[in-house]
Short mmCIF file of C-alpha atoms in Angstrom, two decimals:
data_model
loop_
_atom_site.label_atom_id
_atom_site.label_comp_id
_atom_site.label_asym_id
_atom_site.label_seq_id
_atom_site.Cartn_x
_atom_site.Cartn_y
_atom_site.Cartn_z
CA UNK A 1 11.73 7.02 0.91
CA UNK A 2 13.31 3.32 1.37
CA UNK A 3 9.96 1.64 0.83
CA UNK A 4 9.37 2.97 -2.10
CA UNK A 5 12.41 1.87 -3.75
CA UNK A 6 10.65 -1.38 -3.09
CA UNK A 7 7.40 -0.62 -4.64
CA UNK A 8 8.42 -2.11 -7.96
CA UNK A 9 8.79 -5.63 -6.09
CA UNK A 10 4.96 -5.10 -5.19
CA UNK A 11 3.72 -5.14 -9.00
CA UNK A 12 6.32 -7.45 -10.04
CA UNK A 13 4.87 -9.86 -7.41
CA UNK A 14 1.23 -9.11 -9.15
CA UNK A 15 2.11 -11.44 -11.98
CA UNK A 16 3.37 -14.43 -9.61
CA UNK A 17 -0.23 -13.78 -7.45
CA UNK A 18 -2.26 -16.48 -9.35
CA UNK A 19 0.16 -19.50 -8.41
CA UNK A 20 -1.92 -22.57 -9.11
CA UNK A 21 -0.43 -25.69 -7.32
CA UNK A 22 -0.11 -27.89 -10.69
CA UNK A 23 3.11 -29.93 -11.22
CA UNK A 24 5.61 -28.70 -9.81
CA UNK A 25 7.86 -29.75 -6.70
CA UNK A 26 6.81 -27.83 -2.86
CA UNK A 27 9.19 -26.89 0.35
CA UNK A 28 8.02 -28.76 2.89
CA UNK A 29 6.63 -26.85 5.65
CA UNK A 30 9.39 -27.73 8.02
CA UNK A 31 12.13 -26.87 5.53
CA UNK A 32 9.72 -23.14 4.94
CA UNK A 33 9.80 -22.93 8.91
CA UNK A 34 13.33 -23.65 9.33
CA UNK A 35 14.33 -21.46 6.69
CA UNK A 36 12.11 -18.43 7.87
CA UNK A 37 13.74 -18.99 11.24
CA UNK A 38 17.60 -18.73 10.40
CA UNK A 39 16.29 -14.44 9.32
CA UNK A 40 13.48 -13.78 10.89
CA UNK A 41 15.24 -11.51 13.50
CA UNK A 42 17.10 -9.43 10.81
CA UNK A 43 13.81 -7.12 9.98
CA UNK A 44 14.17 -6.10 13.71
CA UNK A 45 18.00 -5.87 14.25
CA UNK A 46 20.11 -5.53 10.97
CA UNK A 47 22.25 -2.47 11.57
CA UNK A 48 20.79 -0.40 8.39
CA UNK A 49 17.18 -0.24 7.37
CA UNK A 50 18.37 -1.25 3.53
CA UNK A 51 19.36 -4.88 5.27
CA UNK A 52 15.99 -4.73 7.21
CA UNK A 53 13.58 -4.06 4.40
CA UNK A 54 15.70 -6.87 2.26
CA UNK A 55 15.71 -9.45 4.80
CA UNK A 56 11.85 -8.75 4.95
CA UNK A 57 11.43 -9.42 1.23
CA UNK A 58 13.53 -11.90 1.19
CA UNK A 59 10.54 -13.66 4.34
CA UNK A 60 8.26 -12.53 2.00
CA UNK A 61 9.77 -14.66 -0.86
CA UNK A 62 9.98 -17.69 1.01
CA UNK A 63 6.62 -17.54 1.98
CA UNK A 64 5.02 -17.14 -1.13
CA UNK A 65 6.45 -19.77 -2.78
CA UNK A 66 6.46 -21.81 0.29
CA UNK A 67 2.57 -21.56 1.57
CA UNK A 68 1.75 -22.78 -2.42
CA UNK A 69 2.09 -26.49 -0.92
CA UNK A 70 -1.35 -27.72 -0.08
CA UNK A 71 0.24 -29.35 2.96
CA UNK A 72 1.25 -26.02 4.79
CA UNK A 73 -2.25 -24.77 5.03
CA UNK A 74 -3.03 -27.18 7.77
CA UNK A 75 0.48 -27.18 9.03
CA UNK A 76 0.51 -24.83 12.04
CA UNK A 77 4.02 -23.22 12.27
CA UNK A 78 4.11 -22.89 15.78
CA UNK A 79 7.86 -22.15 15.56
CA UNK A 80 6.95 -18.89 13.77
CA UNK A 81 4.16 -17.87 15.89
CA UNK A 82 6.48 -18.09 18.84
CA UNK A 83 8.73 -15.44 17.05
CA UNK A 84 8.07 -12.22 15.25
CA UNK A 85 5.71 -13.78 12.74
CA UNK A 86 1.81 -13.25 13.03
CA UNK A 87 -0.36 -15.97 11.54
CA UNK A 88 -4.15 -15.24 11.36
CA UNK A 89 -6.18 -18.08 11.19
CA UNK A 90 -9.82 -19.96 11.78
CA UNK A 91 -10.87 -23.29 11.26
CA UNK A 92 -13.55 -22.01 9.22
CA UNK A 93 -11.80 -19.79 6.82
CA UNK A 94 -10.72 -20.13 3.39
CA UNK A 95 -7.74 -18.35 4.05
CA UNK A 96 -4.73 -17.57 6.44
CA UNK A 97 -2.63 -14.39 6.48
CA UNK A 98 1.38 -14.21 8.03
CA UNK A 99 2.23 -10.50 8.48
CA UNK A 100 5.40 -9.45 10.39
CA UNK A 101 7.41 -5.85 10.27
CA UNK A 102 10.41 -4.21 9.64
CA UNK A 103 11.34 -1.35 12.17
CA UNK A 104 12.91 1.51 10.61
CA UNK A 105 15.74 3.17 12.69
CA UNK A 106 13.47 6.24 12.89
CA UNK A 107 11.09 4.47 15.07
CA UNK A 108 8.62 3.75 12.12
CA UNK A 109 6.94 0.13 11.27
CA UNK A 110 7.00 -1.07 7.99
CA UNK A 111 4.34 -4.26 7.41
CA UNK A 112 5.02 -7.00 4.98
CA UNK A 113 2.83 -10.19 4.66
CA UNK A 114 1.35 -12.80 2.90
CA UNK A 115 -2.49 -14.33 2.12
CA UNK A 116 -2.56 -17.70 1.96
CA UNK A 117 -5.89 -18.99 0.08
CA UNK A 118 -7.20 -22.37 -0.17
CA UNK A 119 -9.38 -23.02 -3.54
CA UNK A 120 -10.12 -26.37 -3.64
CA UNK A 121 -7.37 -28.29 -3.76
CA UNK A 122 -5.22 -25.65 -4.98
CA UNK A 123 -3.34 -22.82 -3.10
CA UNK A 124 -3.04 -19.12 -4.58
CA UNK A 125 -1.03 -16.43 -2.28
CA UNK A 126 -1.46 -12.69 -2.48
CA UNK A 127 1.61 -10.62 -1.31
CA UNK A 128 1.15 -8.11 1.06
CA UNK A 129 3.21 -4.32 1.29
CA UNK A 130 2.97 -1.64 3.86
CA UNK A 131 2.92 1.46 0.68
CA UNK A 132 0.76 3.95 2.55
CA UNK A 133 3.31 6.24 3.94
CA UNK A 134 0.45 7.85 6.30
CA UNK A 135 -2.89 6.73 6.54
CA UNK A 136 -5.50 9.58 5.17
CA UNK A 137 -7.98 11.07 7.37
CA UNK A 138 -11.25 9.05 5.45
CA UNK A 139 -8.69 6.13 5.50
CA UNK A 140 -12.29 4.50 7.19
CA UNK A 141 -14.31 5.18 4.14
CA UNK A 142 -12.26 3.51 2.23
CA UNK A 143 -11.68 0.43 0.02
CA UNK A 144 -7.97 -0.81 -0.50
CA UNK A 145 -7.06 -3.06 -2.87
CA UNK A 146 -3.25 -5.02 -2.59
CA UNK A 147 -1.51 -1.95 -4.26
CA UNK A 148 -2.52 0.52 -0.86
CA UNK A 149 -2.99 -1.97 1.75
CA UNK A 150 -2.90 -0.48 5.21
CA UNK A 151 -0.01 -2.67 6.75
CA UNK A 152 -1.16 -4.11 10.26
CA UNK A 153 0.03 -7.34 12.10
CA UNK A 154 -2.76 -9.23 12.39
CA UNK A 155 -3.21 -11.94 15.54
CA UNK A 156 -7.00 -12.41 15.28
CA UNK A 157 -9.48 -12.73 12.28
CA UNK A 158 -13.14 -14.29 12.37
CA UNK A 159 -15.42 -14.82 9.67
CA UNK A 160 -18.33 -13.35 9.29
CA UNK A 161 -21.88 -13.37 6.84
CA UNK A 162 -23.23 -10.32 5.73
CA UNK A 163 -25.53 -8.65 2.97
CA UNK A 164 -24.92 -11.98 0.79
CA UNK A 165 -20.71 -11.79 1.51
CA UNK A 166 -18.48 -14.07 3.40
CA UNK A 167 -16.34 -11.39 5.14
CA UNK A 168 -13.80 -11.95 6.79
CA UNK A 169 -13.01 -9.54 9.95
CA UNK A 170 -9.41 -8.61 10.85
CA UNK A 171 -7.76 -7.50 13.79
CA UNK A 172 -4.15 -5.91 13.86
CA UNK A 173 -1.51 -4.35 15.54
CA UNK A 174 0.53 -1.24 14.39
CA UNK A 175 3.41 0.14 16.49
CA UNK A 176 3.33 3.43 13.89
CA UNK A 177 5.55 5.78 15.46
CA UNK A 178 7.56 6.70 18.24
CA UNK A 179 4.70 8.63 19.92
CA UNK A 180 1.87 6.18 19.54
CA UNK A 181 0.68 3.27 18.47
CA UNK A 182 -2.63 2.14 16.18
CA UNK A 183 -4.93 -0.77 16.69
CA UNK A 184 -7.33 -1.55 13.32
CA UNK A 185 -10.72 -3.35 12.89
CA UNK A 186 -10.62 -3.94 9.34
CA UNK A 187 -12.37 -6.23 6.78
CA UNK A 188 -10.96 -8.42 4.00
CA UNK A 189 -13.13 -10.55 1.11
CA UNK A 190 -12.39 -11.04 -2.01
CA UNK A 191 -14.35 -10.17 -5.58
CA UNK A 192 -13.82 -11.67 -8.62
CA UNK A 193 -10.81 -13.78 -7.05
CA UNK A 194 -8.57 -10.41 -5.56
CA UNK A 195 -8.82 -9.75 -2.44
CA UNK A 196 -10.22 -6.25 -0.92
CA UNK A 197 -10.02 -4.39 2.03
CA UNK A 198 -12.60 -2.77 3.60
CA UNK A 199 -16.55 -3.05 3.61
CA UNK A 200 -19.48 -0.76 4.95
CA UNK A 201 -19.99 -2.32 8.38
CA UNK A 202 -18.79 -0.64 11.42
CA UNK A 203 -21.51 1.82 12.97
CA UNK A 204 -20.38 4.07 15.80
CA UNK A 205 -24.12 3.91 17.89
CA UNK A 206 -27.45 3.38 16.89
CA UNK A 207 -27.88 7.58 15.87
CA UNK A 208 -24.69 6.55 13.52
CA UNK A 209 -26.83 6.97 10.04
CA UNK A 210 -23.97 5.57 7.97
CA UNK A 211 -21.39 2.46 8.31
CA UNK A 212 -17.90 3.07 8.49
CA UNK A 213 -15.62 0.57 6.15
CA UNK A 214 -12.82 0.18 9.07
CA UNK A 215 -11.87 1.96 12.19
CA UNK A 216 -8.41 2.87 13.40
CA UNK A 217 -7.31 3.59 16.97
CA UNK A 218 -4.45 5.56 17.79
CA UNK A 219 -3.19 5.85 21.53
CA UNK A 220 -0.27 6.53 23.79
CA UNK A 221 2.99 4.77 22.98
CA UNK A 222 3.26 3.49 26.23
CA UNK A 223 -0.44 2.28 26.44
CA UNK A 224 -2.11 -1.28 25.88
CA UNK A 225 -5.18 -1.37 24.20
CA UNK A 226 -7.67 -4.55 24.14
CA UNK A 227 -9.56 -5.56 20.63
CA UNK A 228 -9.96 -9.04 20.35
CA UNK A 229 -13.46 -11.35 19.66
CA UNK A 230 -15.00 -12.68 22.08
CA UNK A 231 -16.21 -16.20 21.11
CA UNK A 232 -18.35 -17.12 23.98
CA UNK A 233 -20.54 -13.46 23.79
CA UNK A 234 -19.86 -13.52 19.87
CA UNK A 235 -18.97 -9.95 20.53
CA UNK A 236 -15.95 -7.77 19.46
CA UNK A 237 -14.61 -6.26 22.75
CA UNK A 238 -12.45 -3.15 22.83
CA UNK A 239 -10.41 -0.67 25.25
CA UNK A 240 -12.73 2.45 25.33
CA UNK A 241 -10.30 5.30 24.40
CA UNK A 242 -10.28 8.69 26.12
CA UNK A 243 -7.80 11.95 26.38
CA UNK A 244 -5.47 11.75 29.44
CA UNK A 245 -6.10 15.05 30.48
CA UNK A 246 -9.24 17.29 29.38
CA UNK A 247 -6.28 20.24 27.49
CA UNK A 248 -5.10 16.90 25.18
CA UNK A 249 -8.89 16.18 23.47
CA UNK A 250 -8.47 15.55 19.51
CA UNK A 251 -4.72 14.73 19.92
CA UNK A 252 -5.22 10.70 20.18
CA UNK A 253 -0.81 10.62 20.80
CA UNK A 254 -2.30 11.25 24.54
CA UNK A 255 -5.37 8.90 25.11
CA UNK A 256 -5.18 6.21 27.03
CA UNK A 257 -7.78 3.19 28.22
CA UNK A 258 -10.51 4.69 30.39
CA UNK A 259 -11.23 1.04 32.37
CA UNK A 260 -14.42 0.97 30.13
CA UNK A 261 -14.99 -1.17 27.55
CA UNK A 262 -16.74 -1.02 24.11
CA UNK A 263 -17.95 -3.71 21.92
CA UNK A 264 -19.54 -4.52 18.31
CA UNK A 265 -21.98 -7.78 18.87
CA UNK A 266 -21.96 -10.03 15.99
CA UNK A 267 -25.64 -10.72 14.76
CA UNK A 268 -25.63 -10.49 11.18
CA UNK A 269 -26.04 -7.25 10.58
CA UNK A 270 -24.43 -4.16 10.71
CA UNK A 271 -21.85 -3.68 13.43
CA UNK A 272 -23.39 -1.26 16.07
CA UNK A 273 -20.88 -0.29 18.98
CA UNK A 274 -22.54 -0.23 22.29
CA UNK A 275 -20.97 0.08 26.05
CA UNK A 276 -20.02 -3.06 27.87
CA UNK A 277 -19.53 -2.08 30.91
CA UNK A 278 -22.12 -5.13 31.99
CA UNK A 279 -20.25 -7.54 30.86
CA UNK A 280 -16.90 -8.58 32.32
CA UNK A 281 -14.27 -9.98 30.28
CA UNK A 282 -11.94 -10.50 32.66
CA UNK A 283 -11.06 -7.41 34.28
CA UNK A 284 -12.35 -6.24 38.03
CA UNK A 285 -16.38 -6.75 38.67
CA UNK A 286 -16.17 -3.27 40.04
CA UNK A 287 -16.41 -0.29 37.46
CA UNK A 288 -13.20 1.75 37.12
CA UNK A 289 -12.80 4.91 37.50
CA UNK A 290 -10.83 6.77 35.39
CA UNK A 291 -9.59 9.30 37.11
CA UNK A 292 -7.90 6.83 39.72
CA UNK A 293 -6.20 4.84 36.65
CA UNK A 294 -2.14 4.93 37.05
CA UNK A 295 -1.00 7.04 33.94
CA UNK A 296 1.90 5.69 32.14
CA UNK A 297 5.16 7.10 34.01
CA UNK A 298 6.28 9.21 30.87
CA UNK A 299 2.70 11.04 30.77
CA UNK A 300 2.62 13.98 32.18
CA UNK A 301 0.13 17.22 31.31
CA UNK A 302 1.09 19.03 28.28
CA UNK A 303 1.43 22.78 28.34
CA UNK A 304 -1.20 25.25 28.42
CA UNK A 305 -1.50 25.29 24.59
CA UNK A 306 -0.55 22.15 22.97
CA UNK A 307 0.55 21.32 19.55
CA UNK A 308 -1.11 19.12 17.36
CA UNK A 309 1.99 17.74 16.58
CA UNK A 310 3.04 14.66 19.01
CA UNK A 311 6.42 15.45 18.47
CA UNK A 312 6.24 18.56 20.02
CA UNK A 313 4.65 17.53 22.84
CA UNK A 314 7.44 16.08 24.97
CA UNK A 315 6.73 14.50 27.81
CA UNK A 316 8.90 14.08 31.15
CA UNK A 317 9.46 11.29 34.03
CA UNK A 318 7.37 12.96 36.50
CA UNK A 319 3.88 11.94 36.96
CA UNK A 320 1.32 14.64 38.20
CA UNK A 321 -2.18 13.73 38.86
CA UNK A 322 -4.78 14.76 36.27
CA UNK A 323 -6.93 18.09 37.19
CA UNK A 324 -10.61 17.88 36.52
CA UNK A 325 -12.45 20.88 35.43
CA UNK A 326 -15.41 20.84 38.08
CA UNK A 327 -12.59 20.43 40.81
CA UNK A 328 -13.41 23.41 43.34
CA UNK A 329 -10.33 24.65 45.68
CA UNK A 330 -10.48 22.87 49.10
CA UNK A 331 -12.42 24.80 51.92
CA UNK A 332 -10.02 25.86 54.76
CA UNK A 333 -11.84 24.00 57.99
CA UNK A 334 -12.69 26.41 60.73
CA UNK A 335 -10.71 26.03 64.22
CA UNK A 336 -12.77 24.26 66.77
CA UNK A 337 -14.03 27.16 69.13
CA UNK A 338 -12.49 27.38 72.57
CA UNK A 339 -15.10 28.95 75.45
CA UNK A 340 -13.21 32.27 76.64
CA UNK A 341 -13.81 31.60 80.59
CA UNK A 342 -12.53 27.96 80.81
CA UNK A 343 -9.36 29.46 78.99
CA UNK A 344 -9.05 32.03 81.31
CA UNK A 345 -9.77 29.77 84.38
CA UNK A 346 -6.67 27.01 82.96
CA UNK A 347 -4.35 30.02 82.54
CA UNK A 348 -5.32 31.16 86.61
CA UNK A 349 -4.76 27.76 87.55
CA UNK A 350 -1.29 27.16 85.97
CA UNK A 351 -0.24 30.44 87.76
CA UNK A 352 -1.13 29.31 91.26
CA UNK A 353 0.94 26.07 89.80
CA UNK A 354 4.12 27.84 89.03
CA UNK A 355 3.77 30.43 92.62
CA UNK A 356 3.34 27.21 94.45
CA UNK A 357 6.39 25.61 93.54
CA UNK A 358 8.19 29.01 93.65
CA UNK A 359 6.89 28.56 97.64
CA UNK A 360 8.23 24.75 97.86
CA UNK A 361 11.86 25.80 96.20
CA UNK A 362 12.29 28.59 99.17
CA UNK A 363 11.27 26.20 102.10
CA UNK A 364 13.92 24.41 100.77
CA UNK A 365 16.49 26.80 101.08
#
C-alpha cells in the first residue's frame, strides 16, 4: 500500500514534465553525480521501506531537474552506472532513460526512473513510477502511458524503424518477488510529444497471426536469463525458457534456461522469434542438453500436485535429478552362464587339493 501513498507525487510531477531549458541556471553534471551518489544506497538499505521509497523520490528529484542541462545528455555518468543506477542509452537516440529500484522488506521491487529527451537544443524529462501493483495477464496487449508504466531497470535499448515510427526497443530487468524474477522486451515512442509504451511488434513464430505489444519472462529466482541485442547479427538473442521438471509446466516460478537460445532478427518488419541454436553467441559450439543442465541448488521437484501459487511451493537444499516421462525402469542384466561339467570338474579338483594336503600334514607327524 506504501506506493500508493506516493501516487500523488506521480501527477504532481505531470505538470513539471514539459521543462523547457530557457533561462534559468543548471547543476552541473558532476555536482547531479555527486549528489546522486551521497543516497543512492538508501533505496536498497534504509531500515524501513517509508525511508526507501523517500530516498528514491528524493533520486528521482534530483534527476529531473538535473538531466534538464543540455550538457548532461552527453555527459556519461559512469560513477552512477558503476552503482545501482541503470542508464539506457545509444548514440543514435533522441533519448536516455536512468531507472533504479527500491526493495521493499517483503522481497518486492519497486522501479523509479527518469526519460531524458533531447529536442533540439532543449531538454524535456518524463518521470517514471513503478504503479502497477501486478502486471495483468494481457499486460502484452497492452499500451501504457506514464500513469501505468510497467517499472523495469533497463541496461539495453536500440532504436528501431517501423510502419513509419522511430521506436525505440527496451530491455529490462525486474527482480519481482521472492520466488522469481521477470525479464521484459518492451517498446517506447512517443506521440504527440508523451511518451508510450508498447507497440504491435513481437510475433511468437511465423503461424503467430497477430503481434504481441511486449513480452514478459518470468523464471526461477535463482536463475539467469540472457536478452540482450546482438549488434553484429542485428538480432535480439534470448535464454529459451522451459519448466524444470515436466509436473511444474504453466507455473513459470520453476523454469529455468534450457541451453537453447531464441532470437527476434531485426529487418524492418515485424519481430518474428525463430530458434538460434545455429548461431553461437558465446556459449559452447556443442548443443546442450537440457536434461544434463545443473539445476539451481534450491530446486528440487515439487510434490505430486502442485500449487499454482509459488509460495506454496517450497523448495529444499537437496538436489534430485529430473525424471523424464519416456524413462523405462533399468533391465536387470542376466548372469553370465557357467557350463555345469567344468563346475563340477573345479569342485573334484579342489577336493583332491584339500585330501592331498590332509596326506602331506600326516607324513609330517
Amino acid at each position: 500500500m506504501l506506493r500508493f501513498k506516493f501516487l500523488f507525487l506521480l501527477f504532481f510531477a505531470s505538470f513539471l514534465q514539459f521543462n523547457t531549458a530557457l533561462c534559468q541556471d543548471f547543476i552541473a553534471p558532476q555536482t547531479l553525480e555527486k549528489n546522486i551518489l551521497s543516497i543512492n544506497s538508501k533505496p536498497l538499505s534504509a531500515p524501513t521501506d517509508a525511508e526507501r521509497i523517500k530516498a528514491s523520490i528524493e533520486i528521482q528529484d534530483q534527476l529531473l531537474e538535473g538531466l534538464l542541462n543540455p550538457l548532461s545528455f552527453t555527459y556519461p555518468f559512469d560513477s552512477l552506472k558503476f552503482t545501482t543506477i541503470a542508464i539506457a542509452s545509444h548514440k543514435d537516440a533522441d533519448c536516455r532513460i536512468f531507472t533504479y529500484n527500491a526493495i521493499l522488506l517483503n522481497g518486492k521491487f519497486m522501479h523509479f526512473g527518469v526519460i531524458q529527451r533531447k529536442i533540439k537544443k532543449q531538454m524535456r524529462t518524463f518521470i517514471l513510477m513503478d504503479t502497477l501493483e501486478n502486471i495483468a495477464k494481457d499486460a502484452e496487449e497492452e499500451t501504457y502511458t506514464l500513469a501505468k508504466w510497467p517499472g523495469a531497470l533497463y541496461y539495453q535499448l536500440q532504436p528501431y524503424k517501423f510502419d513509419g515510427k522511430n521506436l525505440i526497443l527496451l530491455m529490462g530487468f525486474d527482480g519481482h518477488n521472492n520466488q522469481s524474477n521477470r525479464s521484459f522486451l518492451d517498446v517506447l515512442y512517443f506521440e504527440d510529444g508523451e511518451p508510450l509504451f508498447g507497440y504491435p511488434l513481437f510475433r511468437d513464430g511465423q503461424d503467430d497471426p497477430s503481434a504481441s505489444n511486449r513480452v514478459v519472462f518470468e523464471y526461477h529466482k535463482s536463475s539467469q536469463m540472457v536478452l540482450r541485442y546482438q549488434p553484429e547479427e542485428k538480432v535480439i538473442v534470448m535464454d529459451h525458457l522451459g519448466p524444470a521438471y515436466e509436473k511444474v509446466r504453466g507455473n513459470k516460478a520453476y523454469y529455468i534456461p534450457t541451453g537453447d537460445y531464441d532470437g527476434y532478427p531485426l529487418n524492418g518488419k515485424t519481430l518474428v522469434k525463430k530458434s538460434m541454436t545455429s548461431m553461437n553467441f558465446g556459449q559452447d559450439p556443442k548443443p546442450l542438453d537440457p536434461k544434463t543442465l545443473a539445476l539451481p541448488e534450491d530446486l528440487t521437484p515439487p510434490p505430486d500436485e502442485p500449487s499454482d501459487n509459488p509460495e506454496e511451493i517450497k523448495p529444499t537444499k537437496e538436489t534430485k535429478k529430473s525424471e523424464s516421462k519416456t524413462s523405462k525402469p533399468e533391465e536387470k542384466k542376466p548372469e553370465p552362464k557357467t557350463d555345469s561339467k567344468k563346475k563340477e570338474k573345479k569342485k573334484k579338483s579342489d577336493d583332491d587339493d584339500d585330501d592331498d594336503d590332509d596326506d602331506d600334514d600326516e607324513d609330517n607327524d
